[in-house]
XYZ file of C-alpha atoms in Angstrom:
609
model
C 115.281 99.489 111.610
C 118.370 101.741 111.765
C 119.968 101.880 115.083
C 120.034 104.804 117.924
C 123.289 106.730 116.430
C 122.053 106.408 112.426
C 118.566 107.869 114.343
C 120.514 110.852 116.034
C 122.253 111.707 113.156
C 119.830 111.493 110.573
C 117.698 114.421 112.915
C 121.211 116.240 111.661
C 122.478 115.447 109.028
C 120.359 114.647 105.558
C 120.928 111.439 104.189
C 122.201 112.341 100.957
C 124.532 114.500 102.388
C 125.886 111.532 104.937
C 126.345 109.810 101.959
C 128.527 111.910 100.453
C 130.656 112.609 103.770
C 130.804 108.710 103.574
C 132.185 109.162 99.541
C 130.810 107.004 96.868
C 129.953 103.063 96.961
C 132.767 100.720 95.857
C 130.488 99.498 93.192
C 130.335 103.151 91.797
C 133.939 103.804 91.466
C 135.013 102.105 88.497
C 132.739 104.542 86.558
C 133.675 107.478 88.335
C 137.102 107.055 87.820
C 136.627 105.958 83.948
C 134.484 109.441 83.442
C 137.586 111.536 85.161
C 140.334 109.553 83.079
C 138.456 110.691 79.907
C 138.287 114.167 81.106
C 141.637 114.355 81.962
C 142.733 112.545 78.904
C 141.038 115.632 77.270
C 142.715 118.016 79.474
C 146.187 116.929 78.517
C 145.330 117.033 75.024
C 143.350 120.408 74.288
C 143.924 122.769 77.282
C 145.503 125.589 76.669
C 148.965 126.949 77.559
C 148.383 129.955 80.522
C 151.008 132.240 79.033
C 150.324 134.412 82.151
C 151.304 132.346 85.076
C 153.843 132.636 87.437
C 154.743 129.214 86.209
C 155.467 129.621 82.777
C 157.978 132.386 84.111
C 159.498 129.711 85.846
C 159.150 127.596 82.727
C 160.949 129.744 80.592
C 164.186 129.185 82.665
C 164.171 125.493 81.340
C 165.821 124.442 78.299
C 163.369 124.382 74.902
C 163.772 120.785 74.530
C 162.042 120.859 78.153
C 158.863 122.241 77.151
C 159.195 120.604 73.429
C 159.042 116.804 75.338
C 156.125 117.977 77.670
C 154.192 118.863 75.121
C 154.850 115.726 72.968
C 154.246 113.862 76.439
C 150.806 115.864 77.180
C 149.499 114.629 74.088
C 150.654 111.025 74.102
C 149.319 111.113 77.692
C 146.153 112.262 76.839
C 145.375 109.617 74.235
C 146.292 106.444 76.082
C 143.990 107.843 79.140
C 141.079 108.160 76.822
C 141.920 104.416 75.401
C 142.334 103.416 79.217
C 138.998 104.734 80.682
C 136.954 101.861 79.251
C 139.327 99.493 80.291
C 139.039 101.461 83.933
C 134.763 101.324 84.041
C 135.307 97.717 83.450
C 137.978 97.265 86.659
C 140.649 96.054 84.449
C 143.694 95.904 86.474
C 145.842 96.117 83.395
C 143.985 99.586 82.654
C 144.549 100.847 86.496
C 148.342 99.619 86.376
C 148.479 101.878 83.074
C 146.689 104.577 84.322
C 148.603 105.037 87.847
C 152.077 104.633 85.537
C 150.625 107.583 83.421
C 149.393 109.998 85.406
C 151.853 111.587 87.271
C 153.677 111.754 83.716
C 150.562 113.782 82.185
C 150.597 115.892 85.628
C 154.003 116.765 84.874
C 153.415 117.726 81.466
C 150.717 120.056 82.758
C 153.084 121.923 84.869
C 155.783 121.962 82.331
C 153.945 122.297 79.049
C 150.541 124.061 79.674
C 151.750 125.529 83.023
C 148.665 124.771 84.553
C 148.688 123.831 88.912
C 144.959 122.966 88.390
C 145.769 120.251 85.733
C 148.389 118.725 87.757
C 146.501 118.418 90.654
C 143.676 117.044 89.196
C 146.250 114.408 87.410
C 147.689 113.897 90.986
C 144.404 113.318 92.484
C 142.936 110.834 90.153
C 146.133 108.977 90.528
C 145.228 108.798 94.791
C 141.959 108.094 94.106
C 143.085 104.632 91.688
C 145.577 103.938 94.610
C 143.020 104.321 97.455
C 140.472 101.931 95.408
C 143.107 99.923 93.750
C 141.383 96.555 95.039
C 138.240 97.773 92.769
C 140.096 97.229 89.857
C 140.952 93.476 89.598
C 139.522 92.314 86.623
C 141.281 90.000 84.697
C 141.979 90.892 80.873
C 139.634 89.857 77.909
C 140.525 87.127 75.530
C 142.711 89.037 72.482
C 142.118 89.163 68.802
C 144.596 90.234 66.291
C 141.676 92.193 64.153
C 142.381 94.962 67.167
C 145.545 95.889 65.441
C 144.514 97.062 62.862
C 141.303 98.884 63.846
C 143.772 100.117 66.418
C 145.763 101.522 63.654
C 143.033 102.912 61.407
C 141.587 104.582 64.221
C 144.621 106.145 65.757
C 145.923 106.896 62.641
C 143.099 108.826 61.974
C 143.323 110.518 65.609
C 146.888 111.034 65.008
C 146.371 112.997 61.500
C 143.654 115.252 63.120
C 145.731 115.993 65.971
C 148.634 116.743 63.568
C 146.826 119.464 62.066
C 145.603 120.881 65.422
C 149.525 121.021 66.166
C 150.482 122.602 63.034
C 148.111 125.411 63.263
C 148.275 125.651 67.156
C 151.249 128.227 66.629
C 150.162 130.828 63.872
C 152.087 133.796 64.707
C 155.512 131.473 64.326
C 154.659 130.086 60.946
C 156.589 131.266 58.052
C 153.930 132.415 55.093
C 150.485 130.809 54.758
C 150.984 127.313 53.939
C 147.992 125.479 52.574
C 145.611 123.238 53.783
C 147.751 120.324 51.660
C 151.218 121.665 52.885
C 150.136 121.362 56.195
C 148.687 117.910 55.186
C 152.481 116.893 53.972
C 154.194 118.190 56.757
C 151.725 116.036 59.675
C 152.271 112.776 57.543
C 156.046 113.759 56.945
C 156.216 114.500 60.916
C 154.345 111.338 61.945
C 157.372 109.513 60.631
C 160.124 111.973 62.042
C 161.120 113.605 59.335
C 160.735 117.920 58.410
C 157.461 118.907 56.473
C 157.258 121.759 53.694
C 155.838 124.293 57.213
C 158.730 126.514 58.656
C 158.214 127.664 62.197
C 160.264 130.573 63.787
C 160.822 130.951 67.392
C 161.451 127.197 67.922
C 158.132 126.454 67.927
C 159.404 123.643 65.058
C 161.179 121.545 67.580
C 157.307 121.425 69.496
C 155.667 120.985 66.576
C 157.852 117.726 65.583
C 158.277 116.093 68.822
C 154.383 115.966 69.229
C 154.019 114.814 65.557
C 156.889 112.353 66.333
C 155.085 111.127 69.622
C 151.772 111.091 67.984
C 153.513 108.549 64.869
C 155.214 106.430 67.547
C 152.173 105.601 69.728
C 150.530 104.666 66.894
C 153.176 102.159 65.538
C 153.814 101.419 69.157
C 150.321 100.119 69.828
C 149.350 98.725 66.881
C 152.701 96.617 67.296
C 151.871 95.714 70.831
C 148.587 94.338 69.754
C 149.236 92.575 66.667
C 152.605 90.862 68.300
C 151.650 90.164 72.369
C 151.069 86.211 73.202
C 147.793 84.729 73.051
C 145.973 85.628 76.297
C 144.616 81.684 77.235
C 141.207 81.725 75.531
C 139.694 78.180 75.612
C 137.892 76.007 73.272
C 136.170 72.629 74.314
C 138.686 70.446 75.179
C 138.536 66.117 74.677
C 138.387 65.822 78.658
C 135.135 68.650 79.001
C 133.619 66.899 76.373
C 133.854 63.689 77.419
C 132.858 65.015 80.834
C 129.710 66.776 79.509
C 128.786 63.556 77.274
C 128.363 61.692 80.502
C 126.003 64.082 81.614
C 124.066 64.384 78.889
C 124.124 60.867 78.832
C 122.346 61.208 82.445
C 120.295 64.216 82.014
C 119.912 65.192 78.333
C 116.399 64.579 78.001
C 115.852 67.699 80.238
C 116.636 70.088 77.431
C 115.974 69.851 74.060
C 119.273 72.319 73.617
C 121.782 70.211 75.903
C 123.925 68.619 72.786
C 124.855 71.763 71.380
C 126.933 72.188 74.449
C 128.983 70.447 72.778
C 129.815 72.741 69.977
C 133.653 72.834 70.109
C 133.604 76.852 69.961
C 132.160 77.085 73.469
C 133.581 77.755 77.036
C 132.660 75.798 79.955
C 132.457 75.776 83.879
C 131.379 72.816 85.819
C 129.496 72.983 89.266
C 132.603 71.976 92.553
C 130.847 68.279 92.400
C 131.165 68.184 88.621
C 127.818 66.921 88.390
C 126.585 70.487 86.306
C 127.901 72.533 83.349
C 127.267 76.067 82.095
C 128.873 76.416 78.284
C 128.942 79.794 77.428
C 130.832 82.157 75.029
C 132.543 85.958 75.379
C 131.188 88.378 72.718
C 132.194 91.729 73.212
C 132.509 91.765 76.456
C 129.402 89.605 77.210
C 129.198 86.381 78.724
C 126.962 84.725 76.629
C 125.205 81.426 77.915
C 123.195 78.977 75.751
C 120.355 76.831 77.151
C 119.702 75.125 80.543
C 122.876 74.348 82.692
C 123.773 70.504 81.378
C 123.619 67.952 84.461
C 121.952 67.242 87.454
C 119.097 70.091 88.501
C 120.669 69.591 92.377
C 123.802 70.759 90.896
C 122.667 73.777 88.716
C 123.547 76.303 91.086
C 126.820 75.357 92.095
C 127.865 75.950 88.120
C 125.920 79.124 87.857
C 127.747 80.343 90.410
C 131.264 79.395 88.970
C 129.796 81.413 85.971
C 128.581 84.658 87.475
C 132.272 84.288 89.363
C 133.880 84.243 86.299
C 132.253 87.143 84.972
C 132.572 89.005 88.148
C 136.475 87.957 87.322
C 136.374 89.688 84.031
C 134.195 92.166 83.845
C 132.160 90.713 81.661
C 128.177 91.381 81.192
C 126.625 87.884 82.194
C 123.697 86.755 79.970
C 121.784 83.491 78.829
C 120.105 83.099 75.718
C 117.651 80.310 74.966
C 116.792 78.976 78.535
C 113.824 76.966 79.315
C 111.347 78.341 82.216
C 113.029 75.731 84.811
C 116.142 77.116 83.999
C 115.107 80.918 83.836
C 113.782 80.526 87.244
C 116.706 78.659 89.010
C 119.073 81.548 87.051
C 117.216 84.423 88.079
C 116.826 82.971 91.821
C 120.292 81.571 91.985
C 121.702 85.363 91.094
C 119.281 87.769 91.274
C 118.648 88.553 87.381
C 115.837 89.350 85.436
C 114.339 87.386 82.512
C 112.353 88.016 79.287
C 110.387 86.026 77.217
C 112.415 85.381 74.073
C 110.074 83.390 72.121
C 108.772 79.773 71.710
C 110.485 76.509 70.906
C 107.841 73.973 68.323
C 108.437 70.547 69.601
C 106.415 67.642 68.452
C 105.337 64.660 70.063
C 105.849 61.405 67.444
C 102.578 59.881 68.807
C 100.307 62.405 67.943
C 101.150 63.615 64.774
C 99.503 62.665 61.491
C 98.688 64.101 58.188
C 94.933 63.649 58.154
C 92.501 66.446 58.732
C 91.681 69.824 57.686
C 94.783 71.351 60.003
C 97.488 69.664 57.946
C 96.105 69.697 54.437
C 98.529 72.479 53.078
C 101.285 69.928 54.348
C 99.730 67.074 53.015
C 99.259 68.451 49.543
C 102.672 69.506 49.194
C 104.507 66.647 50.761
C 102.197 64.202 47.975
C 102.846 66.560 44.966
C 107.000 66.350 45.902
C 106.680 62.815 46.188
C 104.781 62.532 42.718
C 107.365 64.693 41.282
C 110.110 61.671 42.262
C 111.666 62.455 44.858
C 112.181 59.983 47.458
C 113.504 60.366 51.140
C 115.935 58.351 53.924
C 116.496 58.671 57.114
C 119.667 57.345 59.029
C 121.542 57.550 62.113
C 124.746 59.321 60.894
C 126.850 56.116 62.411
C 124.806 54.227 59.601
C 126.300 56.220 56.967
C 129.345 55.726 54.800
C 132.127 58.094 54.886
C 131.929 58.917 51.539
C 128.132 59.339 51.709
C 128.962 61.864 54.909
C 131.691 63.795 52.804
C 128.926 64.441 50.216
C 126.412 65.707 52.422
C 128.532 67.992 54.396
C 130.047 69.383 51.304
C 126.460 69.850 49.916
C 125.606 71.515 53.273
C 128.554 73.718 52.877
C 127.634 74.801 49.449
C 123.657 75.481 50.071
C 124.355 77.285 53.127
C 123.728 80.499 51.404
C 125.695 82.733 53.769
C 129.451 83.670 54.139
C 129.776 82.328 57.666
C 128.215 79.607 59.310
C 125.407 80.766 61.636
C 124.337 79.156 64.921
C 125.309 79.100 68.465
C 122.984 78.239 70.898
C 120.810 75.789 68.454
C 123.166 74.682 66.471
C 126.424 72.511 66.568
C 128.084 73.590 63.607
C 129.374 69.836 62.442
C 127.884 67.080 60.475
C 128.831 63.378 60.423
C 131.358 63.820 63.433
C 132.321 59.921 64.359
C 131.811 61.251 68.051
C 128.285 62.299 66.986
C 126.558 58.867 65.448
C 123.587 59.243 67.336
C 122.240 62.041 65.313
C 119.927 61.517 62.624
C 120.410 62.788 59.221
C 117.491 63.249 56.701
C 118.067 63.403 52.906
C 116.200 63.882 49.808
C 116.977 62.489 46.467
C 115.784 62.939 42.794
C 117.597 60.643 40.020
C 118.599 63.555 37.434
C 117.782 63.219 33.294
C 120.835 61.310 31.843
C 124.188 63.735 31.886
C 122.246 66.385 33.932
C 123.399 64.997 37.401
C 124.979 67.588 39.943
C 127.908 67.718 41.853
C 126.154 66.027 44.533
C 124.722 62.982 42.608
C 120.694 62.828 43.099
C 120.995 64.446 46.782
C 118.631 67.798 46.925
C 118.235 69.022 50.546
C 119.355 67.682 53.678
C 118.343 67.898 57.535
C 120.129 66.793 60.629
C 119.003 66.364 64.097
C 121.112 65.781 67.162
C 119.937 63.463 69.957
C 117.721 65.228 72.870
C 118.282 62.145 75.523
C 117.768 58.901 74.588
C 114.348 58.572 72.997
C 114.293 62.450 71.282
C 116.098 64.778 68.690
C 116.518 68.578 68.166
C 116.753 69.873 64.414
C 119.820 71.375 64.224
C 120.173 72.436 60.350
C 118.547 72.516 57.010
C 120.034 73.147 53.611
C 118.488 71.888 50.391
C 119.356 72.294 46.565
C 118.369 75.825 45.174
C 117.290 74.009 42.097
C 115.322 71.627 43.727
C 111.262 72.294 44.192
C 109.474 74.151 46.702
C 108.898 72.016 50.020
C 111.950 69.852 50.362
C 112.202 71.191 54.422
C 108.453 69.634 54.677
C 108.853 66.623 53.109
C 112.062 65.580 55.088
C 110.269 66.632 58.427
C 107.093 64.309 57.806
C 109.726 61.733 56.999
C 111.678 61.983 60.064
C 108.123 61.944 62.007
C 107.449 59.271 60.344
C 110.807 57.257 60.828
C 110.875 58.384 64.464
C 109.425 54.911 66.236
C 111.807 52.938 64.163
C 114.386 55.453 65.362
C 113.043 55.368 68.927
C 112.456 59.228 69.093
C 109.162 60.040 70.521
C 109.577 63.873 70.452
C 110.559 65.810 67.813
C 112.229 69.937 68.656
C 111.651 71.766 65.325
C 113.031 75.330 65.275
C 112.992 78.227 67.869
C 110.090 81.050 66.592
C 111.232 84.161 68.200
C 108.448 86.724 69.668
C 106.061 83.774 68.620
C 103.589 84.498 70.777
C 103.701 88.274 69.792
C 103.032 87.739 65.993
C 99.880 84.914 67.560
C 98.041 87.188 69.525
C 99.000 90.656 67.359
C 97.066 88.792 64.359
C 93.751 87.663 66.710
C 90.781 89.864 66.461
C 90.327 92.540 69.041
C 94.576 93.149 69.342
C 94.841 96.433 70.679
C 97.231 99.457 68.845
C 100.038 98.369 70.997
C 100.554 94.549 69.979
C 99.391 95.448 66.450
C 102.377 97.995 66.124
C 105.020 95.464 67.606
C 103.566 92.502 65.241
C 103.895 95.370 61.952
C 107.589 95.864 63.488
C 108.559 92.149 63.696
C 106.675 91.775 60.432
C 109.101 94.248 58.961
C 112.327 92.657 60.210
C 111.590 89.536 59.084
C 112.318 90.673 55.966
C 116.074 90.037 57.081
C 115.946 87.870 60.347
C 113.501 85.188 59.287
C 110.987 86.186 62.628
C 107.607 85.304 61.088
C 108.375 83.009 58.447
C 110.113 80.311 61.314
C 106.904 81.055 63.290
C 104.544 80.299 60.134
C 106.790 77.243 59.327
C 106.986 75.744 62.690
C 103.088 76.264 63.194
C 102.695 73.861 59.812
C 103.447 71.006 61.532
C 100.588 71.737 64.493
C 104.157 71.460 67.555
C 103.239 72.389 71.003
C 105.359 75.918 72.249
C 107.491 75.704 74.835
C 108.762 79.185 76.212
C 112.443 80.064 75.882
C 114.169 82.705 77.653
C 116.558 85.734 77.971
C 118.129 86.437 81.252
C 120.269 89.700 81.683
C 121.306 91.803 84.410
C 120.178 95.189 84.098
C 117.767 97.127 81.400
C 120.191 98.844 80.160
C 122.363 96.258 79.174
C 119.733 94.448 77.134
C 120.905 96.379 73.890
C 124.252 95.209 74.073
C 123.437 91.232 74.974
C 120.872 91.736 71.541
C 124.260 92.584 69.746
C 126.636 89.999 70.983
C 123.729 87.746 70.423
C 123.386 88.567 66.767
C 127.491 88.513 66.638
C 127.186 84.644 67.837
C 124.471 83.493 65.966
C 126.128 85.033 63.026
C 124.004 87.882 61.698
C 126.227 90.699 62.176
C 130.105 89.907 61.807
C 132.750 92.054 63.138
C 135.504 89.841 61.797
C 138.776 90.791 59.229
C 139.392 88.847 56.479
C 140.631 85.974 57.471
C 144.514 86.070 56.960
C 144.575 89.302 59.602
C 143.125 86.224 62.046
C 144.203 84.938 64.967
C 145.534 81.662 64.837
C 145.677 78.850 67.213
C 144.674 79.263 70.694
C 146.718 77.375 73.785
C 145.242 76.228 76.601
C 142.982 77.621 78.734
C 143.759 77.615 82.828
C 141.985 75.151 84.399
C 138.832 77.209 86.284
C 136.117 78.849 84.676
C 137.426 79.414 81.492
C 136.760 78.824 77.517
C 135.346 81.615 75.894
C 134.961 81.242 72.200
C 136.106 81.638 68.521
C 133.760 82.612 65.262
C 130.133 83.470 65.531
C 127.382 80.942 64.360
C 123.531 80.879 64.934
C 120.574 80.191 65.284
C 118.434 77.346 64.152
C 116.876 78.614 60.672
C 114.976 77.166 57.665
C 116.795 77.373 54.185
């Protein structure tokens, strides 16, 4: 209930319109003010010059190199307030310290070089605006990569050649003759570097034209120097103490989630909970704040480390997501912050007791798992701390060389290692074939490999599977009936096979009596599994008869769902953003100690060969 004064005054006053007298939320700000930098930025770049006003009058009384600076200065302005207004919608403090610096300087410019009051006022009024909300904008900056320098100077070095030719040609009653389209070409790239092109001007317009195409070359090399030479911003990896720390709570709590040991992929961030009794691993992907799985650690605890998370993104700007979550999780996540959640898909897991090969349900399996094994090929399956170093060095090499892709893919089921010493408990599945005499591989008699990491104490989690491409058809289901079988030696009673995504979508879209709606999404998911493996993981996993268990998105808003799909994909590896690798970064320092550790290359999802 509103109180009596809100009551009076709403009989007065409209609501909307007491909202405005009351200016906009806090929240709202940000994106105001990054709209009205990129307007301005556009301002100082392509208004025009008002001949006509009482100000260029005045102007005129000023020395040419006056007017020659502004207009180099308008320009330059105008481009670094158009690279500052995302920075700005995101609350970077960085971008507002920038922007405040740069404003009155474009406001100037507008007085001196276009002669326009409006310009400068607007310039002066954004500038009040960032002061008055200057405790909006206190995000801290984003972990740096060194591939930013040079799309930095591609792209402004494309900006900068267009602009050039806008300047050339923005004073045609002083040009001498009627250069062409290639002199004027020659005389932007000649100008960009400070030195006189093939176009004469007359009038000293020439002295405008080159300080702008001087400006214009400077920023460039200016920016793309800053970015390619400023110190690593602190972006953290898993360091020896978190993972020791999250061992001994997976240790305690790991059979919770089938996913909680590939928190401790050494490419992932961390927070713990205040008590240190819960983790959240997570990485940063373009901006997002990508999570992986259920919190690791004690349920009691879970909130106290989602909360260190969501501050941490609140810190950064970043878009807070999780990828992978169980429905526990999902609802302590979306209860804990107030996000929403979407069914992602469905995780296979089966239980060691009841499977078998007999009956009519697992006859395709059974017939191809008994032809393999009449063909000769025989199978083990080890805990990796049984294994010989030599033995290990083969199969990770071998894993290396079948992987099939240019970049390893996984991230929040997969660990990305093999055979690490801190890692024994994982079990490592292998099929062999002696080869004709002088026919052997590189590899010896190995053919396909599959390694699962421990899921508590009496389960495992398939993490990868890579096989020979020479080798038959059916090597991934003849190594998973032998590590069923091996499991009660092994003491694993549950088995997590891989993660089907929009499982349940492709079930029901098949069934008799689907409607047009769920038949057009299963056609769609049927299409893109020509490239993303979708139906043939589902259709693989369902071989083996696994119960589903449903896995999770959580996000913030709608809207933002297309852009956690894309950092997903850039994590899991599908879609890489990254330079060849001597324009890299190289390595990182420490991270400061509170919510921190973002992460380095992308890698993926669980996936057959």
């Amino acid at each position: 209930m509103p109180d009596s004064q809100d009551a009076e005054t709403s009989g007065e006053v409209p609501h909307r319109i007491r909202r405005l007298l009351r200016g906009p939320r806090p929240e709202a700000v940000p994106t105001v003010v990054g709209t009205a930098c990129t307007l301005i930025g556009l301002m100082d770049i392509v208004f025009p010059r008002l001949r006509h006003s009482r100000v260029h009058a005045l102007a005129e009384l000023l020395p040419g190199a006056v007017s020659s600076l502004a207009a180099a200065a308008s320009i330059v302005v105008g481009l670094l307030l158009l690279m500052l207004a995302h920075g700005l919608k995101r609350r970077k403090r960085r971008a507002w310290v920038a922007a405040v610096a740069l404003l009155p300087v474009g406001a100037a410019a507008q007085l001196l070089y276009r002669h326009s009051v409006i310009g400068m006022v607007l310039s002066l009024v954004l500038m009040g605006v960032l002061i008055r909300y200057r405790a909006e904008f206190a995000a801290l900056p984003d972990p740096r990569s060194r591939w930013m320098a040079l799309a930095n100077l591609v792209v402004m070095g494309a900006v900068s050649v267009t602009l050039g030719l806008l300047i050339v040609r923005s004073h045609p009653d002083a040009i001498e003759g009627s250069p062409s389209l290639g002199a004027q070409l020659e005389h932007v790239l000649w100008g960009l570097f400070g030195f006189e092109g093939p176009v004469d001007y007359r009038h000293g317009a020439d002295y405008t034209v080159g300080y702008s195409l001087g400006a214009l070359g400077l920023l460039t090399v200016a920016t793309t120097a800053y970015l390619a030479f400023r110190p690593e911003h602190p972006a953290a990896r898993l360091t020896p103490e978190d993972e020791e720390r999250l061992r001994e709570l997976l240790a305690t709590h790991g059979r919770r989630d089938s996913l909680g040991h590939f928190a401790l992929r050494r490419d992932k961030a961390v927070v713990f909970s205040p008590s240190g009794k819960a983790a959240v691993c997570y990485r940063v992907v373009s901006g997002v704040m990508l999570a992986s799985g259920d919190p690791v650690g004690d349920v009691e605890a879970w909130p106290g480390a989602i909360a260190c998370f969501m501050e941490e993104a609140r810190a950064h700007s970043w878009t807070p997501a999780v990828m992978g979550c169980s429905e526990t999780g999902g609802e302590v996540w979306t209860r804990e912050t107030g996000l929403d959640a979407l069914e992602l898909g469905d995780e296979a897991i089966v239980d060691v007791a009841d499977f078998t090969l007999s009956g009519r349900a697992m006859r395709n399996v059974r017939q191809m798992v008994k032809r393999i094994e009449r063909a000769g090929y025989q199978t083990r399956v080890r805990r990796a701390a049984d294994l010989g170093p030599e033995e290990l060095e083969a199969i990770r090499r071998a894993a290396a060389d079948w992987r099939g892709t240019d970049t390893e893919r996984g991230f929040s089921m997969a660990l990305g290692r093999i055979g690490d010493p801190a890692d024994g408990d994982a079990v490592i599945a292998t099929a062999h074939k002696a080869a004709d005499e002088g026919a052997e591989g590189p590899y010896g008699d190995l053919k396909a490999v599959l390694h699962f990491v421990p899921w508590g104490r009496d389960g495992m989690s398939l993490e990868l599977m890579r096989r020979d491409r020479s080798a038959d058809p059916g090597m991934n289901e003849l190594l998973i009936v032998a590590a069923l079988q091996a499991a009660p030696e092994l003491g694993v009673e549950r088995v997590s096979l891989n993660f089907a995504m929009f499982r349940s979508a492709l079930a029901r879209g098949e069934k008799l009596g689907a409607g047009p709606v769920l038949r057009g999404w299963r056609a769609l998911l049927v299409f893109l599994s020509r490239w993303f493996q979708i139906e043939s993981l589902y259709k693989f996993n369902a071989k083996f008869q696994p119960r589903w268990e449903p896995r999770f998105v959580v996000f913030r808003n709608t809207r933002d769902l297309p852009r956690i799909g894309l950092a997903a994909m850039q994590a899991e590896g599908f879609v890489s953003l990254a330079l060849p690798r001597l324009l890299r970064r190289g390595p990182r320092p420490e991270p400061r100690p509170c919510a921190h550790r973002q992460l380095a290359d992308g890698q993926g999802l669980q996936q057959a060969a």
